[in-house]
CSV table of C-alpha atoms in Angstrom, one decimal:
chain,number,residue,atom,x,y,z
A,12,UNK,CA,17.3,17.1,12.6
A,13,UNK,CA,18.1,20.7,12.1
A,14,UNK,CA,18.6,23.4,14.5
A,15,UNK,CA,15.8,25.2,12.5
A,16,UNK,CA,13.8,22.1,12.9
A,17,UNK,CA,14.0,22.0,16.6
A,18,UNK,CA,13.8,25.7,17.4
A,19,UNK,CA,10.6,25.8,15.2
A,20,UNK,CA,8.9,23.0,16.9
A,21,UNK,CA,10.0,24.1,20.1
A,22,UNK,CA,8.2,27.8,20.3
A,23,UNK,CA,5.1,28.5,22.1
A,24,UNK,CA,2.4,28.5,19.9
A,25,UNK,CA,1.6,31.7,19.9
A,26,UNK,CA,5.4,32.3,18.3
A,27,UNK,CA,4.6,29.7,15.9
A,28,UNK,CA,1.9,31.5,14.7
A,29,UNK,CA,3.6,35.0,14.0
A,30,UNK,CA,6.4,32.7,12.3
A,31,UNK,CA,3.4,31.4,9.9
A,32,UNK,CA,1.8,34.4,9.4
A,33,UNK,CA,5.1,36.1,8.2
A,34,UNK,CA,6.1,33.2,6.3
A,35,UNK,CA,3.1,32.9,4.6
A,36,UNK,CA,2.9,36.4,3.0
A,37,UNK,CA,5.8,35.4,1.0
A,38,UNK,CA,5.6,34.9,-2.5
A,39,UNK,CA,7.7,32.4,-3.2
A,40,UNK,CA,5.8,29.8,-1.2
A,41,UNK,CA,3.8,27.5,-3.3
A,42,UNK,CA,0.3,28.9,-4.0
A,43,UNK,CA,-1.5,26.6,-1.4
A,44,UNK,CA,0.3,28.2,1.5
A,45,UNK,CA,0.4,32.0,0.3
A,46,UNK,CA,-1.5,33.8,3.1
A,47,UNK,CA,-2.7,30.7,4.9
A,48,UNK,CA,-0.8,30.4,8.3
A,49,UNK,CA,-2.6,27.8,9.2
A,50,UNK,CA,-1.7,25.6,6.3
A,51,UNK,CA,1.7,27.0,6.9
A,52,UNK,CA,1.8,25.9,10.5
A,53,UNK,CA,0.3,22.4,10.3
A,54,UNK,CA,2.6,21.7,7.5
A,55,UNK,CA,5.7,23.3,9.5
A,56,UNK,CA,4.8,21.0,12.3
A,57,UNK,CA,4.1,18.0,10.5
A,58,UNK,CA,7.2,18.2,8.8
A,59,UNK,CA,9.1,18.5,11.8
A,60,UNK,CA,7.4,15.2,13.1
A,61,UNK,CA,9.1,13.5,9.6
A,62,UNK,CA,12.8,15.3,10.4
A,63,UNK,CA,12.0,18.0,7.6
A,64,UNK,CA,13.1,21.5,8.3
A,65,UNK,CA,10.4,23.9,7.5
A,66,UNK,CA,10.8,25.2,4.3
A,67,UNK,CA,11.3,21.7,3.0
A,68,UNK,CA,7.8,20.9,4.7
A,69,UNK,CA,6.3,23.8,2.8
A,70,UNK,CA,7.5,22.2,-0.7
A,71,UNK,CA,7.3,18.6,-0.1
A,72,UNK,CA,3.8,18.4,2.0
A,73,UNK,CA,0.9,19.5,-0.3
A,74,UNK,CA,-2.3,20.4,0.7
A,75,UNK,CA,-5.5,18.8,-1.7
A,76,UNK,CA,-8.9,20.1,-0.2
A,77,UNK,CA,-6.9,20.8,3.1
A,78,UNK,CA,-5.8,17.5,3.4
A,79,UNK,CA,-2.0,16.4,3.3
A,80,UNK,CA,-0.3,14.7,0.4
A,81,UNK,CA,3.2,14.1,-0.2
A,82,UNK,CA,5.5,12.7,-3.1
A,83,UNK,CA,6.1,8.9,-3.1
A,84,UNK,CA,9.6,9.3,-2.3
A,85,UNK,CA,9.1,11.0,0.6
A,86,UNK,CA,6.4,8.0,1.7
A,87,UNK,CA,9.6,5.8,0.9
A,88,UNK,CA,12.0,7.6,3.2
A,89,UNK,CA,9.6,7.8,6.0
A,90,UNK,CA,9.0,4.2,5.8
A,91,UNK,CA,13.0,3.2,5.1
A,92,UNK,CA,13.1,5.6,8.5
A,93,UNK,CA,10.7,4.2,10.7
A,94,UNK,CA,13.2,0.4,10.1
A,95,UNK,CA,11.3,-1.0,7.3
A,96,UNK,CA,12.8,-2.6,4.4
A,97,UNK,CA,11.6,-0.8,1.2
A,98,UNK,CA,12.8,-2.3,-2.2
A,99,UNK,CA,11.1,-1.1,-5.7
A,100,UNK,CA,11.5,-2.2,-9.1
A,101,UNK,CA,10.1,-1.6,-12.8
A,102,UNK,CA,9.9,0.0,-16.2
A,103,UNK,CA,7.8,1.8,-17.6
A,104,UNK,CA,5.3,-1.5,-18.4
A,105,UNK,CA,4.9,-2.2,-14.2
A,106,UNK,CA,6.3,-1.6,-11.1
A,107,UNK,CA,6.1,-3.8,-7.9
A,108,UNK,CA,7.1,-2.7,-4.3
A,109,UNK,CA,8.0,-4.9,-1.7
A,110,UNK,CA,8.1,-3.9,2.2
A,111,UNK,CA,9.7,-6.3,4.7
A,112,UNK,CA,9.1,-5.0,8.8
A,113,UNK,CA,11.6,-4.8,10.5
A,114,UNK,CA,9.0,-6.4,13.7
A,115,UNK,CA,7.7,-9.6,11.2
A,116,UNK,CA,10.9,-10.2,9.1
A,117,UNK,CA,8.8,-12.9,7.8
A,118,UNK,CA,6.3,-11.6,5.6
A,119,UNK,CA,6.8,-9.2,2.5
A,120,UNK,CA,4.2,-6.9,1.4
A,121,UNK,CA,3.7,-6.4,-2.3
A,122,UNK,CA,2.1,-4.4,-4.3
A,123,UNK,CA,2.2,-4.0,-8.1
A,124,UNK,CA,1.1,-1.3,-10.9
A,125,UNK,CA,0.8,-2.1,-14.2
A,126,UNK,CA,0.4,0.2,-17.6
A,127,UNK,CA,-2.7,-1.9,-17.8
A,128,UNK,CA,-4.1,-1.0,-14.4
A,129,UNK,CA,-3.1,3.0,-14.8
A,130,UNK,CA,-5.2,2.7,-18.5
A,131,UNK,CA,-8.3,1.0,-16.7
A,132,UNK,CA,-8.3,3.4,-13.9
A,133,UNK,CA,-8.2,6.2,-16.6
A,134,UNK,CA,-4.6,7.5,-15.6
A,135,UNK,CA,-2.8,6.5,-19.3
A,136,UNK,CA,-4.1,9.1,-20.9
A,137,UNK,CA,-2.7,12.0,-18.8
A,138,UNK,CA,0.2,14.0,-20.2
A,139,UNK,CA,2.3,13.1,-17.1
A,140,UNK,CA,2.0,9.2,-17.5
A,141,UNK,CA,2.9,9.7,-20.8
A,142,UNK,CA,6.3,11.4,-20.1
A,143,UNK,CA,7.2,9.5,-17.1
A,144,UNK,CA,5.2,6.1,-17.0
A,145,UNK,CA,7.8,4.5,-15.5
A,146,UNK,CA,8.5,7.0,-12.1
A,147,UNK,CA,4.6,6.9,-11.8
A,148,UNK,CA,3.8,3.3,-11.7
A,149,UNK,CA,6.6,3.1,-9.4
A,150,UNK,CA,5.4,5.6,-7.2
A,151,UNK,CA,2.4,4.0,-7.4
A,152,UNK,CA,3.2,1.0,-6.3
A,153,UNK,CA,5.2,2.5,-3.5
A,154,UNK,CA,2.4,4.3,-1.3
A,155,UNK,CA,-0.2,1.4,-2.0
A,156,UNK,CA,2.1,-0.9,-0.3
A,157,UNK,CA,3.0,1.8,1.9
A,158,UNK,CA,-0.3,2.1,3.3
A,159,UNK,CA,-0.6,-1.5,3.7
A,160,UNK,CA,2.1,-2.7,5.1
A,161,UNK,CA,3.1,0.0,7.6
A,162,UNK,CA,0.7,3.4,7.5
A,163,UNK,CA,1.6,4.2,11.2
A,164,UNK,CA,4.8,5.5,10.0
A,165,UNK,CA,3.6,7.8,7.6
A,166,UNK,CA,2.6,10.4,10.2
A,167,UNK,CA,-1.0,10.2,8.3
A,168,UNK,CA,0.7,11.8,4.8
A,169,UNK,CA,-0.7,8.4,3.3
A,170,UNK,CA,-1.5,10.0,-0.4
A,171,UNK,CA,0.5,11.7,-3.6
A,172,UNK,CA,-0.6,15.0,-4.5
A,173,UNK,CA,-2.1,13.1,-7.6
A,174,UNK,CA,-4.1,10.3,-5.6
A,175,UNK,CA,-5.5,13.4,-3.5
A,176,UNK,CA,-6.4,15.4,-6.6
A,177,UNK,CA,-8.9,12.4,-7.9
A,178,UNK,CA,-10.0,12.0,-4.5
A,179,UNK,CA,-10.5,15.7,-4.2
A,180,UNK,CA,-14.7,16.2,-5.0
A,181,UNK,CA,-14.9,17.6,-9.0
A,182,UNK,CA,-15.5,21.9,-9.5
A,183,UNK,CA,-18.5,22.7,-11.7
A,184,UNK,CA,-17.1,22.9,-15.3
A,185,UNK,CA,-16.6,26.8,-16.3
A,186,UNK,CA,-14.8,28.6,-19.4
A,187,UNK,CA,-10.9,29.5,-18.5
A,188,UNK,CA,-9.4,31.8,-19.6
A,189,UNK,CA,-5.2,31.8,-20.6
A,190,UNK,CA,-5.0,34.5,-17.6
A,191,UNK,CA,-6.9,32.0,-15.3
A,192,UNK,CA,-4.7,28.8,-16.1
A,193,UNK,CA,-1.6,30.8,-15.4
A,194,UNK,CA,-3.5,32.4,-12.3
A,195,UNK,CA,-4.1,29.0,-11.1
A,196,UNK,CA,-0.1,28.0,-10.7
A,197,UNK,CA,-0.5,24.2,-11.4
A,198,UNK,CA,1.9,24.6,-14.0
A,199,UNK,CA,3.8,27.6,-14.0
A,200,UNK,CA,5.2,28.8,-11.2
A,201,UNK,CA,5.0,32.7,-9.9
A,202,UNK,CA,6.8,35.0,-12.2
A,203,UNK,CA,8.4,36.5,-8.8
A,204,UNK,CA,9.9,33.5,-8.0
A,205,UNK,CA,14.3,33.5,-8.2
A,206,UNK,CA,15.0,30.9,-10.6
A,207,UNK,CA,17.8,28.0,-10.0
A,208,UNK,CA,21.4,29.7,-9.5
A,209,UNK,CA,24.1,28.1,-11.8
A,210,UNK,CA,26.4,27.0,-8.8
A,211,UNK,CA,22.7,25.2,-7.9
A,212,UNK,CA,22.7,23.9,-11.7
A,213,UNK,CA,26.0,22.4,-10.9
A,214,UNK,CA,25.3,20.8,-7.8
A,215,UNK,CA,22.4,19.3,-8.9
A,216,UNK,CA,23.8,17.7,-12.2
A,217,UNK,CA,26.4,16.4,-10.2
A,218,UNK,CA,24.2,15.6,-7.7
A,219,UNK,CA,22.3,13.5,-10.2
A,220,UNK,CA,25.3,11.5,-11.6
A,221,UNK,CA,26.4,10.5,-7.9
A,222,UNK,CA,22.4,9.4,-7.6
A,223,UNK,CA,23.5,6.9,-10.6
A,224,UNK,CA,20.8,8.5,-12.2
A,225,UNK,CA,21.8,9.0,-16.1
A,226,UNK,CA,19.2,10.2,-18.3
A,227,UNK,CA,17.7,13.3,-18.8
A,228,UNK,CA,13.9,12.2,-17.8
A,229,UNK,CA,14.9,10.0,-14.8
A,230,UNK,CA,16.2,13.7,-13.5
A,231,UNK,CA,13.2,15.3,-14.4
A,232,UNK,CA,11.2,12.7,-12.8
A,233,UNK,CA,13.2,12.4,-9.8
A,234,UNK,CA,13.0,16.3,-9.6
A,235,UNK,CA,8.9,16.8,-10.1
A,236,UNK,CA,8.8,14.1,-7.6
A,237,UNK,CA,10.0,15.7,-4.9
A,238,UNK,CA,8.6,19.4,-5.8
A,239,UNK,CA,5.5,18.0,-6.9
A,240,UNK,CA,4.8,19.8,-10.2
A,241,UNK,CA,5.8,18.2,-13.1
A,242,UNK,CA,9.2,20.3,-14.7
A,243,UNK,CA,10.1,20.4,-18.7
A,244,UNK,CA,13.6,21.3,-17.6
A,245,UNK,CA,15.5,21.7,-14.5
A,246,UNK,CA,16.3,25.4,-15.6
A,247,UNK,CA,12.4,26.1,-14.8
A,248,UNK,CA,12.9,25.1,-11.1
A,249,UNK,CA,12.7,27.9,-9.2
A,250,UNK,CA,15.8,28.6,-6.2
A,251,UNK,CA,13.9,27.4,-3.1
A,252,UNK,CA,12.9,24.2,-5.4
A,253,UNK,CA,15.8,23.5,-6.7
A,254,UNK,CA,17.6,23.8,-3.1
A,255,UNK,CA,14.8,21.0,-2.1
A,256,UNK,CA,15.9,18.8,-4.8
A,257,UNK,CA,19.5,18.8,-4.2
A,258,UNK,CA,19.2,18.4,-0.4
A,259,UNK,CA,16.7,15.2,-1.3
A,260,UNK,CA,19.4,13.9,-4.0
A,261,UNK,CA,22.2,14.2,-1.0
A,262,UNK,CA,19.7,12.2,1.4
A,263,UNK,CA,19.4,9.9,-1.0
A,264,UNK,CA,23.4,9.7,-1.8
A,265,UNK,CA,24.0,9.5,2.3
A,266,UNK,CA,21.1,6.1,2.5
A,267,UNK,CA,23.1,4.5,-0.6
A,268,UNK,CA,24.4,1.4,0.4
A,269,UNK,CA,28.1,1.2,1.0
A,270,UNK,CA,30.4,-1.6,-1.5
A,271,UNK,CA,32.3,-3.7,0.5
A,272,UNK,CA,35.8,-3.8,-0.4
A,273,UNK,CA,37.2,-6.6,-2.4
A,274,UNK,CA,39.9,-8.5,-0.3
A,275,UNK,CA,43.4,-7.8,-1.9
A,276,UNK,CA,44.8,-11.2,-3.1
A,277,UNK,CA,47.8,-12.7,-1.2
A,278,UNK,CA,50.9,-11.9,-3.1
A,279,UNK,CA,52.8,-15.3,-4.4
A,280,UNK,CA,56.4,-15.6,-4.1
A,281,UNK,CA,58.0,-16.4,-7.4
């Protein structure tokens, strides 16, 4: 855990909220946070609980009708963290997830999404399932396991941003307008916002080949994971995003297991 970490969580509350209300009026924060210290602060503190520092919090917790979401992979560390065996696998026809505890080595919890499942809950059709069927049926198939086979350590952060959003009650229909949808910030972030540095370009690319990940939409997918807004191009990710994406990938590098090496073989005498 980071100093930052601790020294946030560690200030009266009072502190906490001045920190929140000055981070808040910033305007690179996503949209859900801008000028909401509250949000700000229950976020902060909830990612400290998960060994996030706080700006990480702020970019990988989202709030859906003031609830808490969070990307699957972050679901999948907190579980891999709290002991638990997490192992995933699929294409981009299903996905199944399998949780061993580490307190009933016994049993394996499964759970498995298929392209057939996603169609007849009406999720085929969206432009993001399209693109990146495979990294959503496996994320799919990671939090509904998740929630079943160990929700206590998933600090209550037991939905995507996506299962929120279909949870989340439906707005009267009403005409948009271009201005509104850019308004909105679903898509596109803030014009404001410093875009990806090309030292952060590098590290990420290289970042990504030291993942093992070798294709240009596993990156993408890997990347809107974590963010949570689905990218065209890792050139669109803005600094703070991109900084949240490479310290994920180096996470993710640290947890990979380690190859034994081979024994040499014994030398024969001629």
């Amino acid at each position: 855990m980071t100093d930052l970490v601790t020294t946030t969580a560690a200030l009266p509350l009072a502190e906490q909220w001045r920190f929140a209300e000055t981070v808040s009026a910033s305007s690179i924060l996503p949209r859900a946070y801008r000028d909401d210290p509250g949000a700000v602060l229950v976020a902060v503190n909830l990612g400290a609980a998960m060994g996030l520092a706080p700006a990480e919090s702020l970019y990988r917790i989202h709030v859906i009708e003031g609830k808490p979401s969070a990307s699957a992979e972050l679901i999948a560390t907190n579980v891999r963290r709290a002991g638990h065996r997490l192992r995933v696998q699929g294409d981009d026809q299903s996905a199944r997830a399998e949780i061993v505890r580490a307190d009933d080595p016994d049993f394996v919890y499964t759970a498995t999404w298929t392209i057939e499942k996603a169609r007849a809950a009406g999720l085929s059709t969206k432009d993001v399932w399209k693109k990146y069927a495979s990294a959503m049926l496996k994320a799919r198939a990671i939090t509904e396991c998740a929630r079943t086979a160990c929700p206590e350590a998933l600090y209550g952060v037991t939905y995507t941003e996506e299962e929120a959003r279909e949870a989340a009650p439906a707005e009267p229909a009403r005409r948009e307008s271009a201005a509104d949808v850019l308004a909105a910030g679903e898509l596109v972030p803030d014009a404001t916002e410093p875009t990806i540095t090309p030292d952060q370009l590098r590290a990420l690319h290289a970042s990504f080949g030291e993942f093992g990940i070798a294709t240009r939409d596993d990156g993408l997918a890997y990347a809107s994971q974590v963010i949570g807004r689905m990218v065209g191009s890792t050139k669109e990710l803005t600094k703070p995003e991109a900084s949240a994406v490479i310290d994920n990938l180096k996470r993710d590098i640290a947890n990979l297991p380690v190859a034994e090496a081979e024994p040499e073989a014994d030398e024969v005498a001629p």
